[in-house]
mmCIF file of C-alpha atoms in Angstrom:
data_model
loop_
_atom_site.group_PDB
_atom_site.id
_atom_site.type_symbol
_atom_site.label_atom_id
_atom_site.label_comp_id
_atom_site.label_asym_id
_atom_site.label_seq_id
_atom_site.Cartn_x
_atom_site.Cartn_y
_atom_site.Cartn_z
ATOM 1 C CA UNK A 1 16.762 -40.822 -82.302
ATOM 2 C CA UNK A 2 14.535 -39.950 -84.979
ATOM 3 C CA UNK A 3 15.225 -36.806 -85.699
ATOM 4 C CA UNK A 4 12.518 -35.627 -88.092
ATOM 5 C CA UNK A 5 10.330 -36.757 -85.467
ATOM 6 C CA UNK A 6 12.135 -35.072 -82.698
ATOM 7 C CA UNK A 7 11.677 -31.811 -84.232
ATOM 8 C CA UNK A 8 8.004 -32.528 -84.852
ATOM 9 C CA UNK A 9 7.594 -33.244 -81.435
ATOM 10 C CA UNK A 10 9.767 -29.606 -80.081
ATOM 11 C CA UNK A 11 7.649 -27.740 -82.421
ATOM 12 C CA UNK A 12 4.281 -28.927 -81.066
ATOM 13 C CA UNK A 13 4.912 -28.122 -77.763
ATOM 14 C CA UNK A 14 6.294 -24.787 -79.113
ATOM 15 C CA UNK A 15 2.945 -22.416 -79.949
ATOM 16 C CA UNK A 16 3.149 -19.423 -81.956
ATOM 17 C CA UNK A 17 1.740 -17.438 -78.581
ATOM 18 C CA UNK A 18 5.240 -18.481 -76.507
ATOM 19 C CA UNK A 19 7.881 -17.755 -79.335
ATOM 20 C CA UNK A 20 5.821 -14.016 -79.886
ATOM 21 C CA UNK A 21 6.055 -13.675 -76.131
ATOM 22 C CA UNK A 22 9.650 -14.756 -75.744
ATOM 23 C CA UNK A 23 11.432 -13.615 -79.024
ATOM 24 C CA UNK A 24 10.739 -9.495 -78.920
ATOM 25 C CA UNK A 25 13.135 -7.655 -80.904
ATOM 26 C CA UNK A 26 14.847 -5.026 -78.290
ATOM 27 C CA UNK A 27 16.376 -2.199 -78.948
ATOM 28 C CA UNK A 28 19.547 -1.104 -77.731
ATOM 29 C CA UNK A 29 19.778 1.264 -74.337
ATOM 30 C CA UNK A 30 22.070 3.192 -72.864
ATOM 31 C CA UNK A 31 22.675 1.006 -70.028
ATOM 32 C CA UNK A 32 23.249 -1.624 -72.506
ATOM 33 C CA UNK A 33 26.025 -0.243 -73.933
ATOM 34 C CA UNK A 34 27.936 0.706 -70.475
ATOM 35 C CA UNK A 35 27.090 -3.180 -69.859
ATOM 36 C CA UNK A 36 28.366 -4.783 -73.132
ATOM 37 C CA UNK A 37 30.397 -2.257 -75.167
ATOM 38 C CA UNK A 38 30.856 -4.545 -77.853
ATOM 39 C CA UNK A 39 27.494 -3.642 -78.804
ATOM 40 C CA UNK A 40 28.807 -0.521 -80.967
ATOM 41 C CA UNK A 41 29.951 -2.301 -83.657
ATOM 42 C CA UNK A 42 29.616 -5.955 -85.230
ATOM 43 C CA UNK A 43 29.338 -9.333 -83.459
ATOM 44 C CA UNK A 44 27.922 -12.974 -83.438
ATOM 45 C CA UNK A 45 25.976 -14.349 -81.123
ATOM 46 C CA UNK A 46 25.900 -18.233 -79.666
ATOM 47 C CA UNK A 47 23.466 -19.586 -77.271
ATOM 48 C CA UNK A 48 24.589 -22.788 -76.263
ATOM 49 C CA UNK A 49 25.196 -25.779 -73.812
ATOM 50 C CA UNK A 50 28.905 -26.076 -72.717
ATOM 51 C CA UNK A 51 29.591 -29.830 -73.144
ATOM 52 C CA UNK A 52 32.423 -31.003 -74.768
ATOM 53 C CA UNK A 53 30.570 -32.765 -77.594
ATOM 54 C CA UNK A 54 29.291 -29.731 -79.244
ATOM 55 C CA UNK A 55 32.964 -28.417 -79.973
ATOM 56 C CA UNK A 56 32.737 -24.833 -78.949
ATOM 57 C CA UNK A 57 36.339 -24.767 -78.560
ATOM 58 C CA UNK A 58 36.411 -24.858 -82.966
ATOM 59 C CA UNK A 59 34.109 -22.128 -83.035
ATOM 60 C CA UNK A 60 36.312 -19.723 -80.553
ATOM 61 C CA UNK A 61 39.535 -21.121 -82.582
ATOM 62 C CA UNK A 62 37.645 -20.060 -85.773
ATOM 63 C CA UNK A 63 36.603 -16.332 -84.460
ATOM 64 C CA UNK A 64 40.065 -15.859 -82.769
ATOM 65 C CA UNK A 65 41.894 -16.466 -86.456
ATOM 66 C CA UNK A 66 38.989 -14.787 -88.080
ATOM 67 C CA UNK A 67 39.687 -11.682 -86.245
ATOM 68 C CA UNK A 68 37.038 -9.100 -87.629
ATOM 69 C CA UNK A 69 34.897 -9.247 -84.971
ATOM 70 C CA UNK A 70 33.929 -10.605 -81.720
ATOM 71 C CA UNK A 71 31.178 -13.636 -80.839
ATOM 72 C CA UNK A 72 29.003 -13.556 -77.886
ATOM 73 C CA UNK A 73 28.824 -16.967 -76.269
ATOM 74 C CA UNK A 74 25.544 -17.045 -74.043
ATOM 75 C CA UNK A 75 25.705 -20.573 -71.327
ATOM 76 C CA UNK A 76 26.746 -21.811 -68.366
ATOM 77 C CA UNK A 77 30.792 -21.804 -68.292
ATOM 78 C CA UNK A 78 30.605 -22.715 -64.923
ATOM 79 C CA UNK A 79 28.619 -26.350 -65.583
ATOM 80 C CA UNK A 80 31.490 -28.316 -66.126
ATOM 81 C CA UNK A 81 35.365 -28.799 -66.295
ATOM 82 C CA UNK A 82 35.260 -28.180 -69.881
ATOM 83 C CA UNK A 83 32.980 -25.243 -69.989
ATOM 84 C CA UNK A 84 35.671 -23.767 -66.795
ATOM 85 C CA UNK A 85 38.679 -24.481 -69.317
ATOM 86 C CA UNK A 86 36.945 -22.415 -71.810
ATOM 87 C CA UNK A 87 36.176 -19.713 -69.268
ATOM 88 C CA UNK A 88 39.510 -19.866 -68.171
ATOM 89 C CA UNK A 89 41.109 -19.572 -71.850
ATOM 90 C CA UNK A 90 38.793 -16.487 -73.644
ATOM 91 C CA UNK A 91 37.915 -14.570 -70.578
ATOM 92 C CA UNK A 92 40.212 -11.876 -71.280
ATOM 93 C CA UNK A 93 39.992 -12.505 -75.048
ATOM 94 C CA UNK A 94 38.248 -9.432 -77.321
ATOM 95 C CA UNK A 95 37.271 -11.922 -79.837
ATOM 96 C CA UNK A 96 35.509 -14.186 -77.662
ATOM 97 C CA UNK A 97 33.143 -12.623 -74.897
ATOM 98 C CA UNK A 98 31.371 -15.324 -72.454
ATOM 99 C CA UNK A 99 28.180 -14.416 -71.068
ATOM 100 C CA UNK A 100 26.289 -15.927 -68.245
ATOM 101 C CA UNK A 101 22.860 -17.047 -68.994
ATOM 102 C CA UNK A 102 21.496 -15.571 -65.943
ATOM 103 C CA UNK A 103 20.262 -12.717 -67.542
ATOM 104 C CA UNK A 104 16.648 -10.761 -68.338
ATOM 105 C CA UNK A 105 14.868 -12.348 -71.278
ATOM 106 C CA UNK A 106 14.417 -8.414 -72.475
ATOM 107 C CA UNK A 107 18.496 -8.389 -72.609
ATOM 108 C CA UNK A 108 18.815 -11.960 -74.119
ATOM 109 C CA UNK A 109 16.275 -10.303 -76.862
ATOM 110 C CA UNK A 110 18.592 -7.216 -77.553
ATOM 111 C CA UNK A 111 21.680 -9.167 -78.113
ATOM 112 C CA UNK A 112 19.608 -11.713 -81.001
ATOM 113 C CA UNK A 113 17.984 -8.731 -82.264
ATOM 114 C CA UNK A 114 21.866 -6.973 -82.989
ATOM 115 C CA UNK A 115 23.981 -9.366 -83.688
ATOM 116 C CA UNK A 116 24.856 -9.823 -87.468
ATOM 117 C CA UNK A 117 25.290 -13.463 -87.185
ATOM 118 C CA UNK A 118 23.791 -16.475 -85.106
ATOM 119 C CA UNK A 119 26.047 -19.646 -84.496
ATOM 120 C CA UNK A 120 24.763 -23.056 -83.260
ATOM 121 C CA UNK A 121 27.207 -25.453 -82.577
ATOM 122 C CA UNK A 122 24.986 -28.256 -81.390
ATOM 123 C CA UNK A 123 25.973 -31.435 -82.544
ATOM 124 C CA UNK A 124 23.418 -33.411 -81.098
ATOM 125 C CA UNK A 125 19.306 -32.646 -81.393
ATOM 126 C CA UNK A 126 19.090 -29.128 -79.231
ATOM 127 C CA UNK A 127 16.622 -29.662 -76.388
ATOM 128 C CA UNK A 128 16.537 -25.869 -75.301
ATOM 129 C CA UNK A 129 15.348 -24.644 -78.792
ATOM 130 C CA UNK A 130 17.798 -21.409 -78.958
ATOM 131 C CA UNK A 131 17.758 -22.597 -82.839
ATOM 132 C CA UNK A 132 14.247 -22.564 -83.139
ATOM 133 C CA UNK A 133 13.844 -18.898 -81.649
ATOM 134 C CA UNK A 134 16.889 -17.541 -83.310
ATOM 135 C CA UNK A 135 15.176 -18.447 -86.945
ATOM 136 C CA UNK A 136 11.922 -17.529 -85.879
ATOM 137 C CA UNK A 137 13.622 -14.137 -84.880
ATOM 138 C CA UNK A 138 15.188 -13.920 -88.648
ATOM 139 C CA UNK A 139 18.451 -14.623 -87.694
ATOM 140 C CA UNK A 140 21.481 -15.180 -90.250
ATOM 141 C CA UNK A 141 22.719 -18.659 -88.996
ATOM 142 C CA UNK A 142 25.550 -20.459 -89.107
ATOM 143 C CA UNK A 143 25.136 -24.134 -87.751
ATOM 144 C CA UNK A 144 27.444 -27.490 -87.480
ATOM 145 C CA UNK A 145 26.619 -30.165 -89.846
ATOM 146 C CA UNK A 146 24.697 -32.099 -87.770
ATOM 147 C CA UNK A 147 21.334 -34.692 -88.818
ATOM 148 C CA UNK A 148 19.257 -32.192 -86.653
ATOM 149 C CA UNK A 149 20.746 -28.448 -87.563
ATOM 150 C CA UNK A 150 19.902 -29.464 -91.165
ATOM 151 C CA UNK A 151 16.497 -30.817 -91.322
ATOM 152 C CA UNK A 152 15.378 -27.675 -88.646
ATOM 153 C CA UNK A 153 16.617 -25.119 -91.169
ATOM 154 C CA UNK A 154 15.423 -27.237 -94.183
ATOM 155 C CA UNK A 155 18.933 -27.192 -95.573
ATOM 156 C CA UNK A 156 18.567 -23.465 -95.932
ATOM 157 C CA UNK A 157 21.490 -22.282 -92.533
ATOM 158 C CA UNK A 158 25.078 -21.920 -93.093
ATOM 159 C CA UNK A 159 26.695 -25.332 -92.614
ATOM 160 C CA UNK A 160 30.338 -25.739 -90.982
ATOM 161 C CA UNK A 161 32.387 -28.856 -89.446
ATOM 162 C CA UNK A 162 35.606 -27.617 -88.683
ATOM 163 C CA UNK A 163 37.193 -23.756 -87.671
ATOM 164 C CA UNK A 164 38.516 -23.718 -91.633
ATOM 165 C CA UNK A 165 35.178 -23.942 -92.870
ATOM 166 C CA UNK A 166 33.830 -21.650 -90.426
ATOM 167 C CA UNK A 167 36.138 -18.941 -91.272
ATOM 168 C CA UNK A 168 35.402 -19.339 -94.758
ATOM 169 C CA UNK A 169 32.205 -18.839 -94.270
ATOM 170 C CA UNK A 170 32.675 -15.828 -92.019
ATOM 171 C CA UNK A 171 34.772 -14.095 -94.825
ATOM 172 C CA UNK A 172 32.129 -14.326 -97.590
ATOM 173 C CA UNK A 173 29.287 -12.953 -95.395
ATOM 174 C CA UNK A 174 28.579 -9.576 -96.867
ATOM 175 C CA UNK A 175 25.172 -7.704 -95.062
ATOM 176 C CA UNK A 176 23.230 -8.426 -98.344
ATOM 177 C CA UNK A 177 23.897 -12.374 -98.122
ATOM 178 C CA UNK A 178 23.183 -12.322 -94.227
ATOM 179 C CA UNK A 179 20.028 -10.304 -94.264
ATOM 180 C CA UNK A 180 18.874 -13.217 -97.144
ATOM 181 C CA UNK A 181 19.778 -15.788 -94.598
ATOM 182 C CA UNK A 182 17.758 -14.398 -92.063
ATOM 183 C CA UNK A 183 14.303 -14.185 -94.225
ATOM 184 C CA UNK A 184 15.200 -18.137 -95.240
ATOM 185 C CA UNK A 185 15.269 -18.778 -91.604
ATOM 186 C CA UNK A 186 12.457 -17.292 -90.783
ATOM 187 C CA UNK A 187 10.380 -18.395 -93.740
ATOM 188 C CA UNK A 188 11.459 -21.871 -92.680
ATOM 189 C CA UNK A 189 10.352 -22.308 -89.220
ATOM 190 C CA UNK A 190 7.000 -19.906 -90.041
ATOM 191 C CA UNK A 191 6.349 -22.833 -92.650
ATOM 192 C CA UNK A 192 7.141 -25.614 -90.526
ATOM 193 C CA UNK A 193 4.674 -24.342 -87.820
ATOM 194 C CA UNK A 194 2.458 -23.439 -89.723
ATOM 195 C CA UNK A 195 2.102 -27.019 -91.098
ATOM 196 C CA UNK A 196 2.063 -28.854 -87.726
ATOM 197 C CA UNK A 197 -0.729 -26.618 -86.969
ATOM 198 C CA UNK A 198 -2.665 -26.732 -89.660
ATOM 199 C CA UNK A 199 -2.251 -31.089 -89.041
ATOM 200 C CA UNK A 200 -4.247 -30.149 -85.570
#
């Protein structure tokens, strides 16, 4: 696949309108908190599919030996034998909380809009464009090294291939460098749209 052209073609059918109607930043509620008590201190946040080819298993490893603070893993654990095994190994875990993604879009919003850090672990091009929303919400990322990750974030995301370089990365993330991340992000995809647009 061409993946320059891929990405042209998920941000056409993406309009400014949808990602301002589906990527509100939420504030945190009461009932939040008695839901997901994480929430009072710091955490990362994944949206992702739960196949076996996007290695979620060396991003859990990584958090688990990292051990500052949990991630959030938003999908469907229940899809597949591998997303099951995973279910079946972290669902006790403090480090590693799995979410289903049958929840309210206003709830989905309040978890991007708090966490400190967004992971993608896509390998492949990501048809459900989580990444897309995540920069356009001025997330901090942290992405695999894939074709697609890089040329979506214009080289500009944090990149990672195995735990090791994961946790590295995790350990030099200070709130100055993050919040940085999260204006490239966001300056990136606002750029990106707005040239596609301007093309129409």
């Amino acid at each position: 696949m061409n993946v320059p052209v891929f990405i042209n073609e998920q941000l056409n059918e993406i309009s400014q309108k949808l990602l301002i109607d589906h990527c509100n930043h939420e504030i945190i509620q009461t009932k939040d908190h008695t839901q997901f008590p994480f929430l009072y201190g710091k955490y990362a946040l994944m949206i992702t599919e739960p196949e076996p080819e996007n290695d979620i298993h060396i991003v859990f490893d990584g958090f688990e030996k990292f051990n500052q603070y949990p991630i959030i893993a938003v999908g469907n654990w229940k899809a597949n034998a591998y997303g099951q095994a995973l279910y079946e190994r972290y669902r006790n875990s403090y480090l590693v909380k799995l979410i289903h993604p049958q929840i309210q879009l206003r709830t989905l919003n309040m978890l991007r809009t708090n966490c400190f850090i967004y992971i993608d672990s896509h390998h492949q091009e990501d048809q459900s464009a989580s990444l897309i929303e995540a920069m356009y919400m001025q997330l901090p990322i942290i992405a695999y090294a894939s074709e697609y990750n890089k040329t979506l974030t214009q080289n500009n995301a944090m990149f990672f291939r195995h735990s090791s370089e994961l946790i590295d990365i995790l350990h030099s993330l200070h709130p100055t460098k993050a919040a940085n991340n999260g204006a490239l992000m966001k300056q990136s995809i606002s750029s990106q749209l707005e040239k596609l647009h301007l093309m129409h």
